[in-house]
Short mmCIF file of N, CA and C in Angstrom, two decimals:
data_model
loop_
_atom_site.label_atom_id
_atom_site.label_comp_id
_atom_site.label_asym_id
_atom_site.label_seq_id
_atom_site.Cartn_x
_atom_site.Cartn_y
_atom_site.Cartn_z
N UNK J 1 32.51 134.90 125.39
CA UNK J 1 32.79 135.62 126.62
C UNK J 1 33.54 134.67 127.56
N UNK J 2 34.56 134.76 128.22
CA UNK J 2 35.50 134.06 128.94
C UNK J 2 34.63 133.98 130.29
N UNK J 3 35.12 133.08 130.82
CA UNK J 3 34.76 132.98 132.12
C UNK J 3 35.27 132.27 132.96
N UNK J 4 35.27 132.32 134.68
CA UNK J 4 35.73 131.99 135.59
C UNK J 4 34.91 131.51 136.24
N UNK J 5 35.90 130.27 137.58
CA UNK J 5 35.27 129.49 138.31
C UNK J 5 35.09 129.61 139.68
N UNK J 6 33.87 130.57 140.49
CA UNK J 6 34.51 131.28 141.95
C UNK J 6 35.59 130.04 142.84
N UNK J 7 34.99 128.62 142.60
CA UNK J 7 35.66 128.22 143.61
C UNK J 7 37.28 128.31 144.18
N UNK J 8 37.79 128.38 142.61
CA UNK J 8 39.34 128.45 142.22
C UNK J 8 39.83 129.26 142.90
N UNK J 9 39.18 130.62 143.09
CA UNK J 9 39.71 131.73 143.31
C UNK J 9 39.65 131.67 145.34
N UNK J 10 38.37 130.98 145.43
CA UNK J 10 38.11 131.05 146.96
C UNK J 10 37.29 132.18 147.47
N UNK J 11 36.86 132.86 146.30
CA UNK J 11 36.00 134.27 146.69
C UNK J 11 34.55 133.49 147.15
N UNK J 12 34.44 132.63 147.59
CA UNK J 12 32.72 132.14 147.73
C UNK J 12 33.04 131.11 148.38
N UNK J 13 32.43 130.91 149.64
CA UNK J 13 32.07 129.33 150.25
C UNK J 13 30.95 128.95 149.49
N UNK J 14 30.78 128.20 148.11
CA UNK J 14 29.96 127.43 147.90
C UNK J 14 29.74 126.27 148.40
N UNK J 15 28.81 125.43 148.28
CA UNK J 15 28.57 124.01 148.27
C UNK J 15 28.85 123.59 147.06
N UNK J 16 27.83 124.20 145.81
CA UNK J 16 28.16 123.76 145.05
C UNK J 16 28.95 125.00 144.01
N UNK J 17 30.09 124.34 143.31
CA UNK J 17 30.57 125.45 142.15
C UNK J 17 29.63 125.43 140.89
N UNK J 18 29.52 127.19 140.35
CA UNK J 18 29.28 127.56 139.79
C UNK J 18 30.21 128.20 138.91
N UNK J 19 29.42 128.84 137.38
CA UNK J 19 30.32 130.04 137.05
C UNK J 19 29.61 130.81 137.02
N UNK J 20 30.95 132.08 136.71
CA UNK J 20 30.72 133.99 136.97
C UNK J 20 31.19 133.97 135.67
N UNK J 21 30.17 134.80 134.97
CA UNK J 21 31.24 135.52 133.81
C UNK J 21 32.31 136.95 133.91
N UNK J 22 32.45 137.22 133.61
CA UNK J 22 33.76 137.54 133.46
C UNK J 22 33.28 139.53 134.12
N UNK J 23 33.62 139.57 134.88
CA UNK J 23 33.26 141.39 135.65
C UNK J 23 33.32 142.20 134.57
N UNK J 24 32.51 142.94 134.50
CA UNK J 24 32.74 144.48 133.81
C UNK J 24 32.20 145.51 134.61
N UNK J 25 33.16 146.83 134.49
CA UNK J 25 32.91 147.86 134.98
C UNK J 25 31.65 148.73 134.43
N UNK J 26 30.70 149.11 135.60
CA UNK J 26 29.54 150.01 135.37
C UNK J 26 29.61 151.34 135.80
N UNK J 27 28.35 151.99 135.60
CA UNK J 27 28.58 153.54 135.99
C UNK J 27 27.00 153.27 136.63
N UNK J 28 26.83 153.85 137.86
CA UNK J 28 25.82 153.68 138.45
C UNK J 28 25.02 154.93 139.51
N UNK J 29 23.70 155.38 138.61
CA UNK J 29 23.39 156.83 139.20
C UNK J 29 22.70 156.82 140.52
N UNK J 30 23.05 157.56 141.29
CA UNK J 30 22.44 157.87 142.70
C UNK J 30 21.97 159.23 142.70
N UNK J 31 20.90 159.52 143.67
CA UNK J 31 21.02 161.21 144.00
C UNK J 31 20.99 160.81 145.62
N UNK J 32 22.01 161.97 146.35
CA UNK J 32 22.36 161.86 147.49
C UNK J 32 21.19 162.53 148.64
N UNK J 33 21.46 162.99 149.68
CA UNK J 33 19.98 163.77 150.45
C UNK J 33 20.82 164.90 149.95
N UNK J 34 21.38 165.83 149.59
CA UNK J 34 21.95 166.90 148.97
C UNK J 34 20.99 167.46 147.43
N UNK J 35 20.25 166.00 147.17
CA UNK J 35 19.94 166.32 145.68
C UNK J 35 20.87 166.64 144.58
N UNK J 36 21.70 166.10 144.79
CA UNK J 36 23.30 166.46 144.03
C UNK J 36 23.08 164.73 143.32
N UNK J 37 23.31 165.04 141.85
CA UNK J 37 23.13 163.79 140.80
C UNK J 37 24.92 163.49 140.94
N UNK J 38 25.06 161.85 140.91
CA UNK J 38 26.66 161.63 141.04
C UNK J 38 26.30 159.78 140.59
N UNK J 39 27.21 159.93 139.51
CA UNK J 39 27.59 158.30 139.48
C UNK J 39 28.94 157.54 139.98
N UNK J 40 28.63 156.44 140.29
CA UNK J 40 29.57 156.00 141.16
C UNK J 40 29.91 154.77 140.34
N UNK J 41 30.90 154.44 140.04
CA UNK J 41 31.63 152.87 139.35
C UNK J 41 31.29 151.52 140.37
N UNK J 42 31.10 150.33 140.04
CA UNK J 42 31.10 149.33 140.10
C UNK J 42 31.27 148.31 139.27
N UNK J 43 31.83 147.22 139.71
CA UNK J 43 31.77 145.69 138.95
C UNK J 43 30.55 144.78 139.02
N UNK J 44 29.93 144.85 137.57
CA UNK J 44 28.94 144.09 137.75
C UNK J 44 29.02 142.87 136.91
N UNK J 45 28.72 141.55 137.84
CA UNK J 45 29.38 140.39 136.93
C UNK J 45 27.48 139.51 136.71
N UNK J 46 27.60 138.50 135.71
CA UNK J 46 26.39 137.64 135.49
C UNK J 46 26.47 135.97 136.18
N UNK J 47 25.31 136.08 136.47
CA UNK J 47 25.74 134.53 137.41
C UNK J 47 24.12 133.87 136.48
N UNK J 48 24.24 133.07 135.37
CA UNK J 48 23.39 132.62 135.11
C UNK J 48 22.57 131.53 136.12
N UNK J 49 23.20 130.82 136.66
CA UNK J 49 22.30 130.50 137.94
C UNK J 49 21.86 130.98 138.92
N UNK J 50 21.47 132.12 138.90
CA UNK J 50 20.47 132.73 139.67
C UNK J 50 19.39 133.29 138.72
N UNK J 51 18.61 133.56 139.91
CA UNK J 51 17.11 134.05 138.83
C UNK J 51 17.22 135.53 138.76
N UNK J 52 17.49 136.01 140.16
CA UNK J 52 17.08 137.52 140.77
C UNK J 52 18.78 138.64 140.72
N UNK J 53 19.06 139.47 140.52
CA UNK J 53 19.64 140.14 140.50
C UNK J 53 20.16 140.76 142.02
N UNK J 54 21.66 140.28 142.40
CA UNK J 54 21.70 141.05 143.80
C UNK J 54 22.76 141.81 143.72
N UNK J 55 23.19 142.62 144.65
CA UNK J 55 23.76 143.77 145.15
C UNK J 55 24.23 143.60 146.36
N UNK J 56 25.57 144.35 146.46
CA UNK J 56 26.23 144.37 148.38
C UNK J 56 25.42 145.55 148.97
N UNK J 57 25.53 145.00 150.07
CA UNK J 57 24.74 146.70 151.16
C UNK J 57 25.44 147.47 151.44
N UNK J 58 27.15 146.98 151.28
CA UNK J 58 28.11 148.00 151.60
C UNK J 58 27.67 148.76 150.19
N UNK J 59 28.03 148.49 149.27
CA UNK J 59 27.83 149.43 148.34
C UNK J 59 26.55 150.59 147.88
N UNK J 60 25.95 150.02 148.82
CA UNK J 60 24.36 150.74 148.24
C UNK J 60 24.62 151.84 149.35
N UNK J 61 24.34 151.36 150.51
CA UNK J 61 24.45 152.22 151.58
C UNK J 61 25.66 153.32 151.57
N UNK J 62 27.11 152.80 151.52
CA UNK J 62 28.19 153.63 151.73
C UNK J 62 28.82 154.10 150.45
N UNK J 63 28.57 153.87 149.17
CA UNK J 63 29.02 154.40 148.24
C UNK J 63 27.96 154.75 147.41
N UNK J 64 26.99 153.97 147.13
CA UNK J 64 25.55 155.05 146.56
C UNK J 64 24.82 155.85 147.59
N UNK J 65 24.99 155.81 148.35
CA UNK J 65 23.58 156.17 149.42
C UNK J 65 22.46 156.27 149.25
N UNK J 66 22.28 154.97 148.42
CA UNK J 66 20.83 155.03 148.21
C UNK J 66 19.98 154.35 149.87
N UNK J 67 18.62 154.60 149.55
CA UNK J 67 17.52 153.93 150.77
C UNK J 67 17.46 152.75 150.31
N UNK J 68 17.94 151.80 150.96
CA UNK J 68 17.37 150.27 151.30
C UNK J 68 15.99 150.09 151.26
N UNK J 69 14.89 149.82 150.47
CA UNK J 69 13.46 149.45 150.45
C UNK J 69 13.02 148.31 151.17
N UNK J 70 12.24 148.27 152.28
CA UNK J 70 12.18 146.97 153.05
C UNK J 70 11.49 146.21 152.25
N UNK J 71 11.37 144.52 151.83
CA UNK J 71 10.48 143.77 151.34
C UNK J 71 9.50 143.00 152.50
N UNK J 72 8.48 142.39 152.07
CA UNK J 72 7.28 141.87 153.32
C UNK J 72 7.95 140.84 153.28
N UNK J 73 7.41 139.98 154.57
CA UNK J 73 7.67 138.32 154.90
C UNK J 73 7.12 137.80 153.30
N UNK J 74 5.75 138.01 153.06
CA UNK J 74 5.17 137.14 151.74
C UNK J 74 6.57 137.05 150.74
N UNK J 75 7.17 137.76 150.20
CA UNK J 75 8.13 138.00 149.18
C UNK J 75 9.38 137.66 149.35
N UNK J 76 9.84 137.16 150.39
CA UNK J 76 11.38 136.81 150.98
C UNK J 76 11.40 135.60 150.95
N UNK J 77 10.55 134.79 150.90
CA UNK J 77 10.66 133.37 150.49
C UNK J 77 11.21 133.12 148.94
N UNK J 78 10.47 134.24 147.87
CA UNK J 78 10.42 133.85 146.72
C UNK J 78 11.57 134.29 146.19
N UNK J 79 12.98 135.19 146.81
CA UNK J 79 13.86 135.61 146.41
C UNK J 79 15.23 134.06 146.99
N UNK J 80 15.77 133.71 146.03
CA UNK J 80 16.97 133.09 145.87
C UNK J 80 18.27 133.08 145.79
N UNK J 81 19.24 133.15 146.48
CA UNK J 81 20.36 133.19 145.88
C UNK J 81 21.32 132.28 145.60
N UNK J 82 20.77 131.12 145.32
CA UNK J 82 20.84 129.69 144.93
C UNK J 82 22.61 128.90 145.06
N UNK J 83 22.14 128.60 146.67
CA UNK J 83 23.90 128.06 147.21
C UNK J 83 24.70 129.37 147.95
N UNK J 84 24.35 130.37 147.62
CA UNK J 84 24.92 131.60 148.13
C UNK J 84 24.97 131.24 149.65
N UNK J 85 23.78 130.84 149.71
CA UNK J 85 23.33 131.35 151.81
C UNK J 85 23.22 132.82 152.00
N UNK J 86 22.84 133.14 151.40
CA UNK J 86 22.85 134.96 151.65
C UNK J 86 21.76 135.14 151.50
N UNK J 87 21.34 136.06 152.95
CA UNK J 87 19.75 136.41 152.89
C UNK J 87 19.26 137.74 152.40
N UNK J 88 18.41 138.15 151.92
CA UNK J 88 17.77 139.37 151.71
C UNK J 88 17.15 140.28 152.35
N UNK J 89 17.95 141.77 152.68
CA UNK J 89 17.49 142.57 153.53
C UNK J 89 16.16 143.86 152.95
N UNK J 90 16.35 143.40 151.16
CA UNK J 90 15.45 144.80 150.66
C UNK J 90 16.02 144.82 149.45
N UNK J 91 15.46 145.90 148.42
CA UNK J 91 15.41 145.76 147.30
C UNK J 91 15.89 147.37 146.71
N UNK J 92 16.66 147.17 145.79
CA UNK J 92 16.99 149.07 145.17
C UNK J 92 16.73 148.88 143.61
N UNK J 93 16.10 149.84 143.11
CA UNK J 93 15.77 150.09 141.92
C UNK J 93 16.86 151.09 141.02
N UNK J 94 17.85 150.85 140.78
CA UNK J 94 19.08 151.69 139.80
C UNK J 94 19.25 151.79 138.31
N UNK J 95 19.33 152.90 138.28
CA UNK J 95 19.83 153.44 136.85
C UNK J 95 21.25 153.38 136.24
N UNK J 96 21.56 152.22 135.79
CA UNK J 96 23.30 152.33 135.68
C UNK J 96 23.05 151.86 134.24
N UNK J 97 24.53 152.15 133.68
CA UNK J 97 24.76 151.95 132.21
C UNK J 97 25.98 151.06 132.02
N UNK J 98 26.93 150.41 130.56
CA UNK J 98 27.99 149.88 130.79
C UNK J 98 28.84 151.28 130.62
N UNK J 99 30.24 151.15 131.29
CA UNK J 99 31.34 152.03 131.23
C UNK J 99 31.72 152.02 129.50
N UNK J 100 31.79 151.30 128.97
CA UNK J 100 31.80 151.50 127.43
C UNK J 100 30.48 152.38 126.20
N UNK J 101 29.61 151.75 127.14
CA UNK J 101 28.11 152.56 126.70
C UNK J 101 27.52 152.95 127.57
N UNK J 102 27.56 154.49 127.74
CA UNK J 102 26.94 155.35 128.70
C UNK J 102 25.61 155.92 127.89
N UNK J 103 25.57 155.56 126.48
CA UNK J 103 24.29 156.18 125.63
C UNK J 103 22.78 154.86 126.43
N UNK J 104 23.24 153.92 126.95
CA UNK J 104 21.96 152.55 126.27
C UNK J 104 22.30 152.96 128.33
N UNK J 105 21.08 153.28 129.10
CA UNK J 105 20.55 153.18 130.25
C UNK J 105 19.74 152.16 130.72
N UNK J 106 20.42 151.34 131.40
CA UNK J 106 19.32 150.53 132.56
C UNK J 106 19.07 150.68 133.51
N UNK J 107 17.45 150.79 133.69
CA UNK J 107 17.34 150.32 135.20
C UNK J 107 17.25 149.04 135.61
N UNK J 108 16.93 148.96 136.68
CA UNK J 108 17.24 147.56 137.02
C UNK J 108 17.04 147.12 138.78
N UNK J 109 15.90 146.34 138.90
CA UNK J 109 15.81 145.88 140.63
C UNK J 109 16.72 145.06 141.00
N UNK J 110 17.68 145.50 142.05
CA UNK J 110 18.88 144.88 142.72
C UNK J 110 18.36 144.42 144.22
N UNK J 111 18.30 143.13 144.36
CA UNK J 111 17.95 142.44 145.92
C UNK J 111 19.05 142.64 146.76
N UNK J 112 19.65 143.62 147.89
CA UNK J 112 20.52 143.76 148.47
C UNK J 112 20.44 142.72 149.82
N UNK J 113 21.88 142.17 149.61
CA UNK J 113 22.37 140.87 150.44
C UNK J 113 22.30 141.31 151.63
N UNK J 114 22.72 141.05 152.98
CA UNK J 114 23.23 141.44 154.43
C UNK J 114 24.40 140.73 154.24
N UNK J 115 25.30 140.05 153.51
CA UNK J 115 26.48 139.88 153.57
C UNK J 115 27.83 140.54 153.81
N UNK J 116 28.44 140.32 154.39
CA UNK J 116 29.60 141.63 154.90
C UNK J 116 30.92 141.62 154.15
N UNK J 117 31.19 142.49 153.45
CA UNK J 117 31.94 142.51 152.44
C UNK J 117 32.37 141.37 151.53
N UNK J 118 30.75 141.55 150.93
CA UNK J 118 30.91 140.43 149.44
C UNK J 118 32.29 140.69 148.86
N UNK J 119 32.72 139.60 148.14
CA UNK J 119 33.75 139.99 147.00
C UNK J 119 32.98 140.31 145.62
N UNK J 120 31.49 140.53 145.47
CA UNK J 120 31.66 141.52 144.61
C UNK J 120 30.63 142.56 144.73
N UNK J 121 30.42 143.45 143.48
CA UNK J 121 29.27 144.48 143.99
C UNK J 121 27.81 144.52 143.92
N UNK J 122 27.93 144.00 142.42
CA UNK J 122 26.41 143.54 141.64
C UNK J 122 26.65 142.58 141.20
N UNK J 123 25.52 141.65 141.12
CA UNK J 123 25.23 140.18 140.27
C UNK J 123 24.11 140.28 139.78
N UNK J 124 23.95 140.41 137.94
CA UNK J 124 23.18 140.01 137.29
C UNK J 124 22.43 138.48 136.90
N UNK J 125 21.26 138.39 137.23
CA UNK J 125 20.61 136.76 137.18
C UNK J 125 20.53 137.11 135.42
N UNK J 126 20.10 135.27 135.56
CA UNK J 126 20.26 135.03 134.37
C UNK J 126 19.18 135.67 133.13
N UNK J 127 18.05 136.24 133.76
CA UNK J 127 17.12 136.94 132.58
C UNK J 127 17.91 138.14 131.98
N UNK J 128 18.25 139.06 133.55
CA UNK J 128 18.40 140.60 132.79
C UNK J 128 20.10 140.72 131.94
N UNK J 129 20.61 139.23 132.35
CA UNK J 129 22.00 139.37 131.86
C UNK J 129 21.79 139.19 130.81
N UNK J 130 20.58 137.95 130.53
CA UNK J 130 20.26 137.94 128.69
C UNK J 130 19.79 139.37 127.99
N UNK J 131 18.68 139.77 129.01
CA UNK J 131 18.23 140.87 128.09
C UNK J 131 19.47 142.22 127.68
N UNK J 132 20.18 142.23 128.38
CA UNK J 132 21.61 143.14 128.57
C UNK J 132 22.47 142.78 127.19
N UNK J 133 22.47 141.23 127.13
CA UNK J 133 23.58 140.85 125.82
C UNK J 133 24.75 140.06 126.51
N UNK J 134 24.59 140.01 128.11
CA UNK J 134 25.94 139.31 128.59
C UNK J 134 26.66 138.51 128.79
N UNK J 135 25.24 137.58 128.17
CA UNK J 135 24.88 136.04 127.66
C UNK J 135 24.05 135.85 126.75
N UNK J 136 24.28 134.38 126.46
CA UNK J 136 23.43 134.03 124.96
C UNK J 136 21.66 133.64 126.08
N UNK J 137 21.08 133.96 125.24
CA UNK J 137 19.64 133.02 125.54
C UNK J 137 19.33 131.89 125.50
N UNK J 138 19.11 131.19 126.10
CA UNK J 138 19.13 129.91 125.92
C UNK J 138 17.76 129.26 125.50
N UNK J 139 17.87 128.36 124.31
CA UNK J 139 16.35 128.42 123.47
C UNK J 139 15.60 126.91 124.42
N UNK J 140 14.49 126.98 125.11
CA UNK J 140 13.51 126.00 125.51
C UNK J 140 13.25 125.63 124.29
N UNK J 141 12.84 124.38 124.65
CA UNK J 141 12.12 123.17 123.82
C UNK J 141 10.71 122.98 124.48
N UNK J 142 9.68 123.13 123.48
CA UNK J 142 8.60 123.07 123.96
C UNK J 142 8.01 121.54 124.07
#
């Protein structure tokens, strides 16, 4: 799987550089207050250095309309976005699939940023990107 270096590009004030693998397009289900079922496209890329899975708020809010879930003080410590600087406003639980395979459904808890127009939409951490296939696993030594 190819991959890129955010700093190159300038899409990220890091401190430190990381890599992104390489974006792929998703299909991602919402139901609106209409009760009307509608999926909406996004780019969802894997950032093996992270643990937790995040999401833009522009996107949740103005193109899914999904509800923002508030998280407690206890739990906002334990969420990371390791060098990001981006804090956590709440958490969405989504049903999206890849645009190539619409048969194999995930859900999936997305930590939505307060960042103002991320350059991207979703970021897979490094577990669910393994369990996905979007990366190799990486074998511990006991």
């Amino acid at each position: 799987m190819s991959r890129w270096t955010c700093g190159i590009f300038g899409l990220f004030s890091l401190a430190i550089r990381h890599q992104l693998y390489q974006p792929t397009q998703i299909e991602i289900f919402s139901r609106h207050e209409n009760e009307r079922d509608t999926w909406n496209w996004a780019v969802l890329t894997c950032d093996p250095a992270i643990d937790h899975n995040i999401i833009s708020h522009q996107l949740v809010v103005e193109v899914l309309q999904v509800l923002v879930q508030p998280i407690d003080e206890k739990m906002e410590p334990c969420i990371h976005t390791y060098g990001r600087g981006e804090k956590i406003i709440g958490y969405v639980d989504l049903t999206w699939c890849f645009e190539k395979n619409n048969r194999r459904m995930q859900t999936t808890r997305f930590w939505v940023t307060s960042t103002e127009n991320p350059s991207y939409d979703a970021i897979l951490g490094r577990t669910d990107a393994e369990q996905c296939g979007l990366i190799r696993h990486k074998r511990r030594w006991l």
